[in-house]
Tab-separated table of C-alpha atoms in Angstrom:
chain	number	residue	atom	x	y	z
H	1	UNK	CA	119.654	61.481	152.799
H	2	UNK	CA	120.636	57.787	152.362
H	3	UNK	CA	119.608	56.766	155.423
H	4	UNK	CA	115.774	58.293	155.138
H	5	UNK	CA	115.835	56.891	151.573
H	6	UNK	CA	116.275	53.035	152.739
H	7	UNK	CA	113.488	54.001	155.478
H	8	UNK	CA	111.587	54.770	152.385
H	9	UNK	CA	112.273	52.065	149.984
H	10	UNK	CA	111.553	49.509	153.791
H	11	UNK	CA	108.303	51.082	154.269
H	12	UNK	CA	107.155	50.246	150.427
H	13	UNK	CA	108.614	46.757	150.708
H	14	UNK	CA	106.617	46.043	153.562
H	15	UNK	CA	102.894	47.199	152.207
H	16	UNK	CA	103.817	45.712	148.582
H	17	UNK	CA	104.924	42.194	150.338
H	18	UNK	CA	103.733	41.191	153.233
H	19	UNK	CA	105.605	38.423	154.789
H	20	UNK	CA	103.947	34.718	155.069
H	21	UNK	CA	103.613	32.860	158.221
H	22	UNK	CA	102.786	29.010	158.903
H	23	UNK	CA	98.984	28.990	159.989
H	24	UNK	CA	96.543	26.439	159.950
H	25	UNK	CA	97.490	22.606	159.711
H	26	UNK	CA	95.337	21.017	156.810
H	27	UNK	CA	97.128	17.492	156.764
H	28	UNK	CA	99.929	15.929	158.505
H	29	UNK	CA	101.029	12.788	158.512
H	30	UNK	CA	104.197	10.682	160.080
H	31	UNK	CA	103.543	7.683	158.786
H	32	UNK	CA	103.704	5.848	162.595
H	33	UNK	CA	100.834	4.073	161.267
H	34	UNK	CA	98.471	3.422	158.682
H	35	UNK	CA	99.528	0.921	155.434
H	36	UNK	CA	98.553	1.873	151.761
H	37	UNK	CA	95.672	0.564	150.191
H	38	UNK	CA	96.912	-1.492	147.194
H	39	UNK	CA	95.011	0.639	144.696
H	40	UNK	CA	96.895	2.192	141.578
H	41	UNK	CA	93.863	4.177	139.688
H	42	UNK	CA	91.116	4.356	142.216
H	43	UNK	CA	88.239	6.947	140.922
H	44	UNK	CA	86.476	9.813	143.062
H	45	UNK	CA	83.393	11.075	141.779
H	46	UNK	CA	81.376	9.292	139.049
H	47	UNK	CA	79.188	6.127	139.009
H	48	UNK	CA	82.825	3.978	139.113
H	49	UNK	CA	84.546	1.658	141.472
H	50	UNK	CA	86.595	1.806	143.352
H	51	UNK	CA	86.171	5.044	144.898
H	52	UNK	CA	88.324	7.131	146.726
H	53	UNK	CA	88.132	7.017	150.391
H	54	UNK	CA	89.793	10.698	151.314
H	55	UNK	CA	92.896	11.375	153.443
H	56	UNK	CA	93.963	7.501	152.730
H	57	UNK	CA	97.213	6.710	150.911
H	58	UNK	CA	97.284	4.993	148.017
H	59	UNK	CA	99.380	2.238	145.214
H	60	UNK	CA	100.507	-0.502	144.444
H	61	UNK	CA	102.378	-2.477	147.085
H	62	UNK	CA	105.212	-3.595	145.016
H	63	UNK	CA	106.029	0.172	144.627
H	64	UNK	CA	105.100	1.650	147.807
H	65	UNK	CA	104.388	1.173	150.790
H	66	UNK	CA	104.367	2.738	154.982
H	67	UNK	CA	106.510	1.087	157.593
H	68	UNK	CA	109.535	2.226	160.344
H	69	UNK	CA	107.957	5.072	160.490
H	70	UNK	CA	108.032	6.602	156.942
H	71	UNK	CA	106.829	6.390	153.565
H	72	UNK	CA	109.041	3.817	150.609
H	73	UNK	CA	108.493	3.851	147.057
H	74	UNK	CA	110.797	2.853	144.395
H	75	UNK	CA	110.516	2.267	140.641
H	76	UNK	CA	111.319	-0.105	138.186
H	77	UNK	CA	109.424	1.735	135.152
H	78	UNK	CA	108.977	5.534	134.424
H	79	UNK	CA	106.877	6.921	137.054
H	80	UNK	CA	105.936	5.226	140.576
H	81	UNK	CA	103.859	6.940	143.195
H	82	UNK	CA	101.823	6.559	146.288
H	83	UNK	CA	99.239	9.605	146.124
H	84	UNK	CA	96.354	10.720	148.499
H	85	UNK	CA	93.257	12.653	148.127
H	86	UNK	CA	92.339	15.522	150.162
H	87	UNK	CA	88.520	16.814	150.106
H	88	UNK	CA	88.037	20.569	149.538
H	89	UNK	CA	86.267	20.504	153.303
H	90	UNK	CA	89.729	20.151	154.755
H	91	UNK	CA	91.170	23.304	153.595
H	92	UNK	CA	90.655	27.028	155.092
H	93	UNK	CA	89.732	28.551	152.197
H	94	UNK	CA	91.263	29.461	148.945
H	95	UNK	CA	94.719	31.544	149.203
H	96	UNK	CA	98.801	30.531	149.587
H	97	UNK	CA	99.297	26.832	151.089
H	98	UNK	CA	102.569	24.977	151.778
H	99	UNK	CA	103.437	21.547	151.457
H	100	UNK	CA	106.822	20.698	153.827
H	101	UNK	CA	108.138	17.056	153.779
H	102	UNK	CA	111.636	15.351	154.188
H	103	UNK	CA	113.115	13.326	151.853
H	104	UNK	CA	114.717	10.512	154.661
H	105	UNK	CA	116.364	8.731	152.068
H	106	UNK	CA	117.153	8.668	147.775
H	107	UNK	CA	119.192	6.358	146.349
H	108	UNK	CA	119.094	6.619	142.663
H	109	UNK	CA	121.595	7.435	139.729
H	110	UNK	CA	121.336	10.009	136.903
H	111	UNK	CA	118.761	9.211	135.261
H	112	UNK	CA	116.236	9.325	138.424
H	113	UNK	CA	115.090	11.319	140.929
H	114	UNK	CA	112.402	12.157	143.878
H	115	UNK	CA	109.527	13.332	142.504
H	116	UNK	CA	106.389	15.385	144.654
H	117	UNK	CA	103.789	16.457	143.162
H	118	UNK	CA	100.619	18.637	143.936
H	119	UNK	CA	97.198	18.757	142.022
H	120	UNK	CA	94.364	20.018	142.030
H	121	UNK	CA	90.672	18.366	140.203
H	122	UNK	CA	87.246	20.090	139.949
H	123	UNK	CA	83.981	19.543	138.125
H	124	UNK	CA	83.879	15.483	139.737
H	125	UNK	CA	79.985	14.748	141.136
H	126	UNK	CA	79.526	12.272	143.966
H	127	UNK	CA	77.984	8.552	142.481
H	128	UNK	CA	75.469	10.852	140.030
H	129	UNK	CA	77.470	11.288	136.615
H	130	UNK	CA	80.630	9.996	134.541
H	131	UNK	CA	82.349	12.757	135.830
H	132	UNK	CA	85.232	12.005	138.086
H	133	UNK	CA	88.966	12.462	139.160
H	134	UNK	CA	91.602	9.003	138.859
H	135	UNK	CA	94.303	8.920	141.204
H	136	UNK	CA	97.040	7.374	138.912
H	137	UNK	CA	99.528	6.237	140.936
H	138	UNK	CA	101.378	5.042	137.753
H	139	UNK	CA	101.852	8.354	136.537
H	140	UNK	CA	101.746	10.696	139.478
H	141	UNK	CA	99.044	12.806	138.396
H	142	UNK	CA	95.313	13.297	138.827
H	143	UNK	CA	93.912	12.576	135.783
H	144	UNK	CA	89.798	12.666	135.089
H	145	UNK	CA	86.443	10.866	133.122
H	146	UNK	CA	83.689	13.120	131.906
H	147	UNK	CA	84.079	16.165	131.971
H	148	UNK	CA	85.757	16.538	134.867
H	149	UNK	CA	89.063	18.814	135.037
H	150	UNK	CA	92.426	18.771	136.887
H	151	UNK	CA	95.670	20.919	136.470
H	152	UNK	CA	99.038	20.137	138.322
H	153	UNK	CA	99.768	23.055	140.781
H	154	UNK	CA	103.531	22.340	141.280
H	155	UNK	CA	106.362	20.095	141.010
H	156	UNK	CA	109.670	19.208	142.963
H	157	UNK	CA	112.499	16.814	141.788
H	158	UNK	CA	115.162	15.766	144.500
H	159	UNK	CA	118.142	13.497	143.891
H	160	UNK	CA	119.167	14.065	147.332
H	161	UNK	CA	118.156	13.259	150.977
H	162	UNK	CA	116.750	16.824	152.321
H	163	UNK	CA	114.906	18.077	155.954
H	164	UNK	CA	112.142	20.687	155.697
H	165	UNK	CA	111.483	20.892	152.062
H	166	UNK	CA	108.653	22.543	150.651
H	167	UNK	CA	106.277	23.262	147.839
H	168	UNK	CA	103.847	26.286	147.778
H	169	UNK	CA	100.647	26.833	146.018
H	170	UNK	CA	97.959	28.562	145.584
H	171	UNK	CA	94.676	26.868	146.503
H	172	UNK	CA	91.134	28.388	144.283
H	173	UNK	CA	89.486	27.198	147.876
H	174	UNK	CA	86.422	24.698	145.980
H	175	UNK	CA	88.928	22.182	144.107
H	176	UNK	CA	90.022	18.591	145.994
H	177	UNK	CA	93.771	18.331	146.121
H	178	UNK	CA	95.920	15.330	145.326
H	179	UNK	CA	99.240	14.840	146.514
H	180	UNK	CA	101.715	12.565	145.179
H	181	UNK	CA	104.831	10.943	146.943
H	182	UNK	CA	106.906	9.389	144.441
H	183	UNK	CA	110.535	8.094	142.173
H	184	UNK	CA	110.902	8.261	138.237
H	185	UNK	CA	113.630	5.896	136.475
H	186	UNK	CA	115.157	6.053	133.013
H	187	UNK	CA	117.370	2.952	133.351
H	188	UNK	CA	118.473	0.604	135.707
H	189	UNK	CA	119.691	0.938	138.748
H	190	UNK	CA	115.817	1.931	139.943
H	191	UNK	CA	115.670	4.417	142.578
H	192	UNK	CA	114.142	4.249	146.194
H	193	UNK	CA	113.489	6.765	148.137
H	194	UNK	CA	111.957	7.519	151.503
H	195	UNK	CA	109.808	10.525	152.717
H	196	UNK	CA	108.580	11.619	155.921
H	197	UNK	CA	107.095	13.967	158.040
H	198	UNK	CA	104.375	15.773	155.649
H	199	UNK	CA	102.292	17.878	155.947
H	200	UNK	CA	100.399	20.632	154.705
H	201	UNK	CA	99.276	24.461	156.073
H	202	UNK	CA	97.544	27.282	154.812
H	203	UNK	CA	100.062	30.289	154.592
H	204	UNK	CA	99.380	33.341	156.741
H	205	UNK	CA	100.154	36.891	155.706
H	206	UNK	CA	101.676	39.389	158.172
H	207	UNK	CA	98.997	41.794	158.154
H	208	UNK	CA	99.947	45.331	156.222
H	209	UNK	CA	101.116	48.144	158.234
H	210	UNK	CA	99.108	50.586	159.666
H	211	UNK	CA	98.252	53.673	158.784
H	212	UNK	CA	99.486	54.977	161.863
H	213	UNK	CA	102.598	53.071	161.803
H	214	UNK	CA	103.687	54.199	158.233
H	215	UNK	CA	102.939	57.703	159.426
H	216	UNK	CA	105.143	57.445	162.800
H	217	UNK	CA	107.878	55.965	160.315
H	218	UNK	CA	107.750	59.041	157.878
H	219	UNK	CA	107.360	61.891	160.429
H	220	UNK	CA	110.707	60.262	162.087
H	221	UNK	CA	112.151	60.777	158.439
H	222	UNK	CA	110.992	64.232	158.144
H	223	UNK	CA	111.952	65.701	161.541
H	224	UNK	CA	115.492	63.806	161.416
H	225	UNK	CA	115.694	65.917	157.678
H	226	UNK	CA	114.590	69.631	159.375
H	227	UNK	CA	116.710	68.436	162.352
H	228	UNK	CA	120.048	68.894	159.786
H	229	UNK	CA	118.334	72.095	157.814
């Protein structure tokens, strides 16, 4: 009776939450190459300057910067960031995505931490309108002019060195996303930290079970139960 009860109780788990699988790679990088473009609030969208040029890293170079191999920023003020823009032509639609980096490196005291950050901006037009999205690398956050919008998807915080961490979110499939790479300080000492091996996928679903499968799992239940009648 147990026994066909967990079958059961498997069989709903399985249709109500379908497990997630890595699938297609949106962004990756490794940071063997490639510098940041000494840019703190560059604008995407609108009739400003300077404009965004997508999948490029961006900040200021006393904060942040790409060499051996990884990605360095440290901060001597609040928030401190080196952020990219990713164009909504990059991703596979809208649905569950996952961003997985390493944290290489944190030194930092109490008062600081790690911080990633994902976001997303909408509404921006290309060169036609006041309406655009500001990558502020000061802040960590993708703020906007116009009437353009943004929202912050999710945050992580990290005060230790860590391999294979991640960040999900779900994507509306139309927006541009903004990612953020960056260290927060309330008081000296100022933190430092190094990140590496990003990247980003779109999360695949195990697809449900069948029909015939859920019916093959509930006709062994039944025939084990007249089996001990």
């Amino acid at each position: 009776m147990k026994k066909r009860k967990k079958l059961i109780i498997m069989a709903m788990a399985m249709l109500a939450n379908p497990l997630p699988l890595m699938g297609d790679v949106v962004f990756e990088d490794n940071f063997t190459s490639g510098s940041i473009t000494n840019q703190v609030n560059p604008y995407h969208g609108g009739w400003f300057s300077p404009q965004i040029a997508v999948n490029t890293w961006y900040g200021g170079h006393t904060y942040a910067s790409i060499g051996s191999g990884a990605l360095h920023v440290m901060s001597d003020s609040g928030v401190r960031s080196a952020g990219i823009f990713l164009p909504p032509s990059l991703f596979f639609g809208n649905g569950a995505y996952s961003l997985e980096f390493d944290v290489t490196a944190y030194s930092g005291d109490v008062n600081d931490s790690a911080i990633v950050s994902v976001w997303q901006g909408s509404n921006y037009d290309l060169f036609s309108s006041p309406n655009a999205v500001v990558l502020n690398t000061l802040s960590a956050s993708l703020t906007t002019m116009g009437s353009a919008s943004s929202a912050e998807l999710i945050r992580g915080t990290y005060q230790n060195p860590g391999a294979n961490l991640t960040l999900d979110f779900n994507y509306d499939g139309s927006s541009g996303i903004a990612l953020f790479f960056g260290a927060t300080t309330g008081a000296y000492p100022f933190p430092s930290v190094t990140f590496d091996n990003v990247s980003l996928r779109k999360l695949a679903a195990v697809p449900e079970p069948s029909t015939v499968t859920l019916i093959a799992l509930f006709s062994c239940v039944f025939v084990g139960k007249r089996r001990r009648a």
